CSV table of C-alpha atoms in Angstrom, one decimal:
chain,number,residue,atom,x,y,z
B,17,UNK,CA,0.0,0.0,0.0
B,18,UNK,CA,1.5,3.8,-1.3
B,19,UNK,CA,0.8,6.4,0.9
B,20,UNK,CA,0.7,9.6,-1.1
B,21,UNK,CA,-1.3,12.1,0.4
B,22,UNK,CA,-3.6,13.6,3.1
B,23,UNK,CA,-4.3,13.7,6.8
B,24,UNK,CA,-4.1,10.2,8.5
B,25,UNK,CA,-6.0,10.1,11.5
B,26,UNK,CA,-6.1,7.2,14.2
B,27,UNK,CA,-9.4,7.8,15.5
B,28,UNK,CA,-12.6,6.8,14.0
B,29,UNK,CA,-13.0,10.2,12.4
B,30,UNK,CA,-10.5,8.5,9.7
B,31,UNK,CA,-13.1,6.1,8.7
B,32,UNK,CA,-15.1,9.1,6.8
B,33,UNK,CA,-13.4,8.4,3.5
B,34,UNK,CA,-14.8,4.6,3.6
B,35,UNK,CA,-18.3,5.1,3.8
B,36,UNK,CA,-20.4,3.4,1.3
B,37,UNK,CA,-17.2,1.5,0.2
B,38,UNK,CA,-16.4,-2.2,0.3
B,39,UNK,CA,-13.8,-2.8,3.1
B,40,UNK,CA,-12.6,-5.8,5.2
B,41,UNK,CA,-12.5,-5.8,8.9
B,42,UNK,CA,-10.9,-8.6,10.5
B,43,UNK,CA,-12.1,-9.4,14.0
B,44,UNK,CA,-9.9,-10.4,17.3
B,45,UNK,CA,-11.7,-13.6,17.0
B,46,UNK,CA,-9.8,-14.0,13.7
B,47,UNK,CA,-13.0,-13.9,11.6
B,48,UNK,CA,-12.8,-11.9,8.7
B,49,UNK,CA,-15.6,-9.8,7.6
B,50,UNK,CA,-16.5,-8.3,3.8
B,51,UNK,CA,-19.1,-5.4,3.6
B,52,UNK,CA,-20.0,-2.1,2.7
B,53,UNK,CA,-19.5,0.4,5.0
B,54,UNK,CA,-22.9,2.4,6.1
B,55,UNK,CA,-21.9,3.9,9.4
B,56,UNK,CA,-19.8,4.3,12.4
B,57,UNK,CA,-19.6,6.0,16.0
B,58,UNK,CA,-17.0,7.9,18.0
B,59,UNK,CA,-16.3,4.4,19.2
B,60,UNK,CA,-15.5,3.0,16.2
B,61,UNK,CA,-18.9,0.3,16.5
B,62,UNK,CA,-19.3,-0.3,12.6
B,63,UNK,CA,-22.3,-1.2,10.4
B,64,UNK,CA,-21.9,-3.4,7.4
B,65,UNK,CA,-24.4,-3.9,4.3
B,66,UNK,CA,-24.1,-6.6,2.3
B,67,UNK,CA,-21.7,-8.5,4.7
B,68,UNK,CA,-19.9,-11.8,3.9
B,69,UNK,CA,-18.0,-13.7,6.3
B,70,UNK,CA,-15.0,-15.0,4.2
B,71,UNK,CA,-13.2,-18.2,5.0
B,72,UNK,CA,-9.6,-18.8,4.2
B,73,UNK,CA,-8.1,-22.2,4.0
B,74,UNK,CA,-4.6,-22.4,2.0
B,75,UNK,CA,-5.3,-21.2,-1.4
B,76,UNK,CA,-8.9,-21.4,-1.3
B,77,UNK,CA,-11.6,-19.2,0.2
B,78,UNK,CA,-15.6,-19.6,0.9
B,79,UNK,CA,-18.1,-16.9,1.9
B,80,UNK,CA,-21.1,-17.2,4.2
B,81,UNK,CA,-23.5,-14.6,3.2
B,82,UNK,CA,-24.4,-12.4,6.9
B,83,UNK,CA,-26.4,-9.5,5.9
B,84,UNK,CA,-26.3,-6.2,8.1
B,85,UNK,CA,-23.6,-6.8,10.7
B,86,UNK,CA,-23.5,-4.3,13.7
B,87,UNK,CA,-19.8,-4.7,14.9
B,88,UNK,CA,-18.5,-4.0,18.3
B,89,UNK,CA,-15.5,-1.3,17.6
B,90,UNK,CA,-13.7,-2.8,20.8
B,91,UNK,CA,-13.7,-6.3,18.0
B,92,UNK,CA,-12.2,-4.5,15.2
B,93,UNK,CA,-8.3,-5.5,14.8
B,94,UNK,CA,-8.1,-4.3,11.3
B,95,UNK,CA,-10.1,-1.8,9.1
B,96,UNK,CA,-9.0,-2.0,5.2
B,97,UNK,CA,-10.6,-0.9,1.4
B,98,UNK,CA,-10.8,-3.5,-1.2
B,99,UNK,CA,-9.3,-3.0,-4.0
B,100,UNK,CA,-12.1,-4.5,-6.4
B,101,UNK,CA,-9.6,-4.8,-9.3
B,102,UNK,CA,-7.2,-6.4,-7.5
B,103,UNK,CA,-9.6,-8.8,-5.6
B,104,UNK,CA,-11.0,-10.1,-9.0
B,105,UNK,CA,-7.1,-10.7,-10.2
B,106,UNK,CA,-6.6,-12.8,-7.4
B,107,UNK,CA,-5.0,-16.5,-7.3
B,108,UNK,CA,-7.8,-17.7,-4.0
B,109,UNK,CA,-10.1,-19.9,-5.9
B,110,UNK,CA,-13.5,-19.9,-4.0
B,111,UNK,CA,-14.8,-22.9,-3.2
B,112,UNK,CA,-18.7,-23.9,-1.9
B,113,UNK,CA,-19.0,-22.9,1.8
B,114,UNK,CA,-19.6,-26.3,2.8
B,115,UNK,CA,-16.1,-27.7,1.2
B,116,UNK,CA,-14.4,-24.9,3.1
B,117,UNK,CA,-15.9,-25.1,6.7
B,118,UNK,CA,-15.1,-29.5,6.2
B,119,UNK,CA,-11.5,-28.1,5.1
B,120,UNK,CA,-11.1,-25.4,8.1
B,121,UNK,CA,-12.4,-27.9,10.6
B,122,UNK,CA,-9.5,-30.6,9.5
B,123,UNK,CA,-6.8,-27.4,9.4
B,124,UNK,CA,-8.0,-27.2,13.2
B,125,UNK,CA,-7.6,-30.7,14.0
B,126,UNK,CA,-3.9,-30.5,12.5
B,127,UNK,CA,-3.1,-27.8,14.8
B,128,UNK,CA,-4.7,-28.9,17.6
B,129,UNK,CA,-2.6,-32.4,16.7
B,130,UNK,CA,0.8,-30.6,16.6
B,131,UNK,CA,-0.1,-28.4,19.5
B,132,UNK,CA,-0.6,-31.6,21.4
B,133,UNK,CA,2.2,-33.3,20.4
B,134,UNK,CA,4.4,-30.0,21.2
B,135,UNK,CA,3.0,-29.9,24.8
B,136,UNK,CA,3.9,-33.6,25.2
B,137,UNK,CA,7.7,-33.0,24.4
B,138,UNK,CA,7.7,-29.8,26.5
B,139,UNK,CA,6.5,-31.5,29.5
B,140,UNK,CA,8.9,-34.2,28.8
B,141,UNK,CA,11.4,-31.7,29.0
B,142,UNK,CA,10.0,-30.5,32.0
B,143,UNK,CA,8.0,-26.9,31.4
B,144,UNK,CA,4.2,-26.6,32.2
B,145,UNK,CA,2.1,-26.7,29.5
B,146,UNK,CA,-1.6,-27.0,31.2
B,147,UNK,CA,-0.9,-23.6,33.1
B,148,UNK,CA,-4.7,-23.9,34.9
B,149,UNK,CA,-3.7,-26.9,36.7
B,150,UNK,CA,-0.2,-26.9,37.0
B,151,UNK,CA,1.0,-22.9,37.4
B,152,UNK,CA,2.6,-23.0,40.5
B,153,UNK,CA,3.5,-19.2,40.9
């Protein structure tokens, strides 16, 4: 992203030039939302038209169609335009929402496999890895 111009505000007042466009907003629960901005607050709370909660797994995406969303701006990790040009050029193929949720669920299971597998050899090497039972501090 270039940079060429302008006042660049950090408070929600910078959000004036996005109204009525199609931005992204990723969530602190990693979800990633696709709408058209209608409004916002001093708090940053958003309102989406049109919203799409897109799915990414590898190269391939899915979108579950959400409608108005009403977001919480205390939720909002990341606040971006999208480029509708370079959206359209890119290399994500979209797959049926059902295909991507089977393929997000067995990405989970992976990590939660290696995450459990990780915890085993940390333990065997003597750290705590179930900190609500075993956090001696």
């Amino acid at each position: 992203m270039e940079i060429t111009s302008g006042p660049f505000f950090t408070t929600s007042s910078g959000l004036i030039e996005s109204v009525d466009k199609k931005v992204i907003v990723v969530l602190r629960d990693g979800r990633k939302l696709i709408g058209t901005l209608r409004s916002f607050d001093q708090f940053a709370n958003l309102v989406l038209q049109d919203t799409i909660e897109r799915i990414y797994v590898g190269s391939c995406y899915g979108d579950i169609p959400r409608g108005i969303f009403l977001i919480r701006g205390e939720n909002v990790v990341l606040l971006g335009e999208i480029d509708e040009a370079k959206e359209e050029s890119s290399t994500l193929r979209k797959v049926p929402v059902e295909d991507i949720l089977v393929a997000q669920r067995q990405e989970m299971e992976a990590k939660q496999r290696i995450e459990k597998i990780r915890n085993k050899v940390l333990h065997q090497q003597g750290f705590c890895v179930d900190n609500a039972q075993n956090d001696l501090y």
